[in-house]
Coordinates of C-alpha atoms in Angstrom, one line a residue:
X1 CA -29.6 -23.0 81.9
X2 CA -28.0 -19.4 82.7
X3 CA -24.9 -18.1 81.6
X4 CA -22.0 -19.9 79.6
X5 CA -22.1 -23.6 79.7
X6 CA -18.3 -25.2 80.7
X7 CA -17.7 -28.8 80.1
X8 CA -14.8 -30.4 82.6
X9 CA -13.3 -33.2 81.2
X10 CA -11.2 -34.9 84.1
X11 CA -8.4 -37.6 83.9
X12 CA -8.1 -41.3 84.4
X13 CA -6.0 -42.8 81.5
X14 CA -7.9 -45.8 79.7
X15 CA -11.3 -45.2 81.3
X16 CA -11.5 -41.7 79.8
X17 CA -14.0 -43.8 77.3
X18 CA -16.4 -42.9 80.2
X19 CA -16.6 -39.0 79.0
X20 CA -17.0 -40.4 75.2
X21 CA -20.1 -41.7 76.3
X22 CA -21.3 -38.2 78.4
X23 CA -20.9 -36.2 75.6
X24 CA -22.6 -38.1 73.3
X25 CA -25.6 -37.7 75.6
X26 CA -24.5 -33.7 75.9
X27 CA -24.7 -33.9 72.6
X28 CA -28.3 -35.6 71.8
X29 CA -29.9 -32.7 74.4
X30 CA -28.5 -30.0 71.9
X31 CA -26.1 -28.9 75.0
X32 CA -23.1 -27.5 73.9
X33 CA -20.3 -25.8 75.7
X34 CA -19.0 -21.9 75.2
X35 CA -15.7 -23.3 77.5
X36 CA -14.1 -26.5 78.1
X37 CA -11.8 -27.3 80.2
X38 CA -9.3 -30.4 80.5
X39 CA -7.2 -32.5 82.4
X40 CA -5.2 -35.6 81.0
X41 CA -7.2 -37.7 79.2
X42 CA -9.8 -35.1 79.1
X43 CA -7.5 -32.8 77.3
X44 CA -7.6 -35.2 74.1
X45 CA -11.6 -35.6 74.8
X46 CA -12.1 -32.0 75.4
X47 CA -10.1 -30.8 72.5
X48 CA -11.9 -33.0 70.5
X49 CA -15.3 -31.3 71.4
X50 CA -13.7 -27.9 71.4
X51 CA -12.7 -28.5 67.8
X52 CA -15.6 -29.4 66.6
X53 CA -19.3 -28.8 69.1
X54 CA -21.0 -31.4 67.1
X55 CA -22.3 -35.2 67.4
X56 CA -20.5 -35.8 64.3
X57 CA -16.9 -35.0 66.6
X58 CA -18.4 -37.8 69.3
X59 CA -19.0 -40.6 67.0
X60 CA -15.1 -39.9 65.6
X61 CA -14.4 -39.8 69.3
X62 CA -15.8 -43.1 69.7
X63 CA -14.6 -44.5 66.7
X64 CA -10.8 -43.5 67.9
X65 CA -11.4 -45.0 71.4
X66 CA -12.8 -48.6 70.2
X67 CA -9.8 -48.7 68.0
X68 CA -7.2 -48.0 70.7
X69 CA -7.3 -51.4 72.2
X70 CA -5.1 -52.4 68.7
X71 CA -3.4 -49.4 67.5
X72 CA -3.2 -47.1 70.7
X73 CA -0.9 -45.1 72.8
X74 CA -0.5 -47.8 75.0
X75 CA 0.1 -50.9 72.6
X76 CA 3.6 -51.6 72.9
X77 CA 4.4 -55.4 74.0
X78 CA 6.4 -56.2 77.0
X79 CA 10.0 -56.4 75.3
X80 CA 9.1 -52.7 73.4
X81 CA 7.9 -51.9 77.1
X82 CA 11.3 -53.2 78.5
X83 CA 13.4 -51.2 75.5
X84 CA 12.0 -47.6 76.0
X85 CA 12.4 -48.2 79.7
X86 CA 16.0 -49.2 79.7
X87 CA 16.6 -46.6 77.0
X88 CA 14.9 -43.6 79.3
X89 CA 15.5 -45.2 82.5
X90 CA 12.0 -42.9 83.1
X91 CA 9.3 -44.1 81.0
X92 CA 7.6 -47.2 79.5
X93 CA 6.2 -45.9 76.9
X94 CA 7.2 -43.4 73.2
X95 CA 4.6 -40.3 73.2
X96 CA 5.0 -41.1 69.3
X97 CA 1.5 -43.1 68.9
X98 CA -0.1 -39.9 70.9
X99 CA 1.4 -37.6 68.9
X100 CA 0.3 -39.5 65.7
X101 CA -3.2 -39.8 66.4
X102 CA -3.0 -35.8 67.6
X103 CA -1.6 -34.9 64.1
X104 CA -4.0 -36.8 62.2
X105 CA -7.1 -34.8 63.9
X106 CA -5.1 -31.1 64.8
X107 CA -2.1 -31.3 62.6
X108 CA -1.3 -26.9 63.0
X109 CA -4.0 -26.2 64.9
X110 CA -3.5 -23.5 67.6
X111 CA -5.7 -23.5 70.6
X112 CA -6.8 -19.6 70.7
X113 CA -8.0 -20.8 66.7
X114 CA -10.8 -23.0 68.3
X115 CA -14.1 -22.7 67.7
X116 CA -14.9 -23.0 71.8
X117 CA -12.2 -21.5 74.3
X118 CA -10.7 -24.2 75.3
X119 CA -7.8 -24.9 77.9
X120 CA -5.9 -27.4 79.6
X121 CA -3.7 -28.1 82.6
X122 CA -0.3 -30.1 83.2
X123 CA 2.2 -29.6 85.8
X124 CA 5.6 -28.0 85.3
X125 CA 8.4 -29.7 87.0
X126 CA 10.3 -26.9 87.6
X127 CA 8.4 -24.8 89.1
X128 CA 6.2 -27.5 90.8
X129 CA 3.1 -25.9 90.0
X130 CA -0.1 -26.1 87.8
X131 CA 0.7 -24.8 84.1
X132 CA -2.6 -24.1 82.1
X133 CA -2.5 -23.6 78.3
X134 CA -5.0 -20.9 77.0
X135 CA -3.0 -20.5 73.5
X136 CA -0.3 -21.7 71.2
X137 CA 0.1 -25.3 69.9
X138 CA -2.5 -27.4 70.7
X139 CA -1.0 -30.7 69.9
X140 CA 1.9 -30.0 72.6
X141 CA -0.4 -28.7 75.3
X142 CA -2.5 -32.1 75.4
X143 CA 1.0 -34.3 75.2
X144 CA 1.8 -32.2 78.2
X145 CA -1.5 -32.5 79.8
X146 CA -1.2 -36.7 78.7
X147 CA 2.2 -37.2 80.1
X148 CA 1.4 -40.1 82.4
X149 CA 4.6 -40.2 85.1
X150 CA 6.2 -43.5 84.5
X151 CA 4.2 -44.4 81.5
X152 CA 4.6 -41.3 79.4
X153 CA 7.9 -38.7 78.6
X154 CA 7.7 -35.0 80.3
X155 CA 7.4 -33.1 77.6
X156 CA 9.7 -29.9 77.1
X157 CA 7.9 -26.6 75.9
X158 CA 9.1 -23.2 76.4
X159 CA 12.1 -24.4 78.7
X160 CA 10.0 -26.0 80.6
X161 CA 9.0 -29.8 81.0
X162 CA 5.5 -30.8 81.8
X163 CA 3.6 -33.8 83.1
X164 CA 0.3 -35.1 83.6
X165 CA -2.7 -32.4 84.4
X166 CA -4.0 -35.0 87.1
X167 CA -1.1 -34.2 89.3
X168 CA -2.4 -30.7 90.1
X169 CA -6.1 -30.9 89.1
X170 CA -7.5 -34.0 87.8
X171 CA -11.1 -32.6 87.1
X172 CA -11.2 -29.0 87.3
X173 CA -14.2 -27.7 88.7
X174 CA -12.8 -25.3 90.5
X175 CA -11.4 -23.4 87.3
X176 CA -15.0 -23.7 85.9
X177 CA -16.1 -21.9 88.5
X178 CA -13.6 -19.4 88.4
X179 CA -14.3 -18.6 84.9
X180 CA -18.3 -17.2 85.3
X181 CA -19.6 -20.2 84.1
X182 CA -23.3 -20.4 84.6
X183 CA -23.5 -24.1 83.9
X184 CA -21.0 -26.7 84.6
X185 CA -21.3 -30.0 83.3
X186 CA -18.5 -32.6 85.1
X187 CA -17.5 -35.1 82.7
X188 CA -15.1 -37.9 84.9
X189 CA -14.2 -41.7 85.2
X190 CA -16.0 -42.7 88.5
X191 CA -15.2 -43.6 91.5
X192 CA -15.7 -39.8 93.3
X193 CA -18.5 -41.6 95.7
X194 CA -16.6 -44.2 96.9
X195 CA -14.6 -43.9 100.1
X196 CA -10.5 -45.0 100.1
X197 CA -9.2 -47.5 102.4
X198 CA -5.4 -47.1 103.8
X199 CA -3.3 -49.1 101.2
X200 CA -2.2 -52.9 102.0
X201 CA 0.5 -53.9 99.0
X202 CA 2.7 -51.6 97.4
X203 CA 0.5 -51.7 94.3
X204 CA -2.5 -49.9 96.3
X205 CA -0.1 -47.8 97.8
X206 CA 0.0 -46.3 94.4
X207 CA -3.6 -46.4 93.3
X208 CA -4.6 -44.8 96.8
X209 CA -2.3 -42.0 96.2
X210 CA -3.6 -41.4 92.5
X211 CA -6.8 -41.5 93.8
X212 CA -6.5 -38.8 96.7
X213 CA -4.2 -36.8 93.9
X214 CA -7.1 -37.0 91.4
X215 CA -10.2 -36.3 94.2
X216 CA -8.9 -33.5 96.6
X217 CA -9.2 -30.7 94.2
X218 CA -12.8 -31.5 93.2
X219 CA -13.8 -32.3 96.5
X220 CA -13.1 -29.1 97.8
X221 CA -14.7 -27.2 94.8
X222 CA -18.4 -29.1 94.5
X223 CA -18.1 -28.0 98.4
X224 CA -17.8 -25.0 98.1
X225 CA -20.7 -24.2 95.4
X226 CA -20.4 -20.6 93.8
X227 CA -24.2 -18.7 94.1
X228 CA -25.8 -19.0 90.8
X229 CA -23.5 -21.7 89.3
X230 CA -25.6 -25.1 88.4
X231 CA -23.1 -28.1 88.6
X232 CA -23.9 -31.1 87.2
X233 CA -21.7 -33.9 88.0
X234 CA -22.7 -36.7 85.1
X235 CA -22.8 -40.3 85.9
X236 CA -20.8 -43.3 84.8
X237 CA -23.3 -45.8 85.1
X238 CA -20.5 -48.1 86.8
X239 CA -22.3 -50.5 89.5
X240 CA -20.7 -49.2 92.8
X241 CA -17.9 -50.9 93.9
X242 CA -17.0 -51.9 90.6
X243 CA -13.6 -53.4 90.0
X244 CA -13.3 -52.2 86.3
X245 CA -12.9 -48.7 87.4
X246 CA -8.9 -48.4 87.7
X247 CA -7.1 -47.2 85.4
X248 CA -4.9 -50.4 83.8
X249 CA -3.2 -49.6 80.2
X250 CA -2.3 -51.4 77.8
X251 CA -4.6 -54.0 75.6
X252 CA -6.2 -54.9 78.9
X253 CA -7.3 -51.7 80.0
X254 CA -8.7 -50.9 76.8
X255 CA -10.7 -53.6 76.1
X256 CA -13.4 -52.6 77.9
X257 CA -14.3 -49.3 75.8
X258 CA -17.2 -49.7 73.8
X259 CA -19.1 -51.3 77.4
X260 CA -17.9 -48.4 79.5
X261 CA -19.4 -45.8 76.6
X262 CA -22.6 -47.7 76.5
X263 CA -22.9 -47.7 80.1
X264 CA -22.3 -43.4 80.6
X265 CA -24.1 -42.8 77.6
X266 CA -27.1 -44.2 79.2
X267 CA -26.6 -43.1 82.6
X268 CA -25.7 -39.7 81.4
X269 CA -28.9 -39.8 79.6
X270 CA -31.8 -41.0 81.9
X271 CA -29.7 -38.0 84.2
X272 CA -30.3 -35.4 81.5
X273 CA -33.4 -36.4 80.9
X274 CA -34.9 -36.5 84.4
X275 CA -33.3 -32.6 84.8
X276 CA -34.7 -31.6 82.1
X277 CA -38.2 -32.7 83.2

């Protein structure tokens, strides 16, 4: 490896448990980032790791995913479901479980205060446009990056509300790149390899659009490869195909966890492994 090393945590709700299991084989390779970089659910990853560079913050990663399934962000029961809809008339779901679980692991912490430079990306309604936060509160700038539309409330900072990363850059490479990074590791849910077919039902009208959404952006940046720049785009260890990778929430979605770390930690592995041979 030459120059800094970024880490690029991507989005992809629930099946963020993917990128537990990639840095914990980071981690066992003594590879540790001077920049990461998040989007979504790879904001609360990535924040993690920024916080704390160490195996010891992945196996408290871990432990917080494998409990979501019971006490998580996406929990509530139908009728609760039904309530906070009716109430909001734009969400499901209260950020208040998010916001819990952010206090309990950054209550005051600022993100310029960090031991790695870390950053994240959400998208500002008003001004329709990417929104990356490079200081200030850090639990506010991951609720922002989280805010699911639909699932999860904009959240209001500064005058302005914000929602989900993913909607402008669901894995951002391309700001890796950007930022002189001499290594890039790409730390994502899956399913970048497998082609989109037009949508039949108006559910897969919706996953095809997050999908294109969450693809375009990093599709364009691993082609266009900056001289010098090692990208390394870590597996999932998902059989191809596979119909586990989409991202339900609720108890359903979560229930897979501890398999889908398992799986990337192992895939991620043999990858490192054979690189580093």
């Amino acid at each position: 490896m030459s120059g800094p090393v970024a880490f690029v945590l991507g989005g992809g709700g629930p099946l963020g448990a993917y990128e537990v299991g990639m840095l914990k084989a980071l981690m066992e390779r003594d590879i540790r980032p001077d920049l990461v970089l998040g989007s979504s659910v790879g904001a609360l990853n990535g924040a993690t790791i920024a916080a704390d560079p160490t195996p010891d913050a992945v196996t408290r990663l871990e432990q917080l995913w494998v409990s979501l399934r019971e006490r998580g962000v996406f929990a509530d029961t139908l009728f609760a479901q039904m309530g906070t809809a009716l109430r909001s008339r734009t969400h499901l779901f209260s950020n208040a479980a998010l916001r819990g679980l952010l206090e309990r692991e950054f209550a005051g912490t600022r993100i310029e205060d960090l031991p790695v430079p870390f950053e994240c990306v959400a998208a500002s309604i008003e001004r329709a446009a990417e929104h990356w936060f490079t200081s200030g509160p850090l639990i506010e700038a991951v609720l922002a990056s989280s805010a699911v539309p639909g699932l999860l409330p904009a959240v209001h900072i500064d005058g302005e509300h914000y929602l989900d990363g993913g909607l402008v850059d669901s894995v951002p490479v391309g700001r890796a790149l950007a930022s002189g990074a001499g290594t890039v590791y790409v730390l994502h849910v899956g399913r970048l390899d497998q082609p989109l077919s037009p949508p039949r039902t108006p559910r897969e009208v919706a996953v095809v659009a997050f999908e294109i959404a969450r693809r375009h952006r990093l599709v364009h940046a691993l082609s266009h490869p900056v001289s010098g720049v090692e990208v390394h785009v870590l597996p999932t260890g998902a059989p191809g195909g596979s119909t586990d990778l989409r991202p339900r929430y609720g108890r359903r979605g979560l229930g897979l966890v501890q398999e889908r770390i398992e799986r990337s930690h192992q895939a991620s592995a043999a990858y490192l492994a054979k690189q580093a041979a």
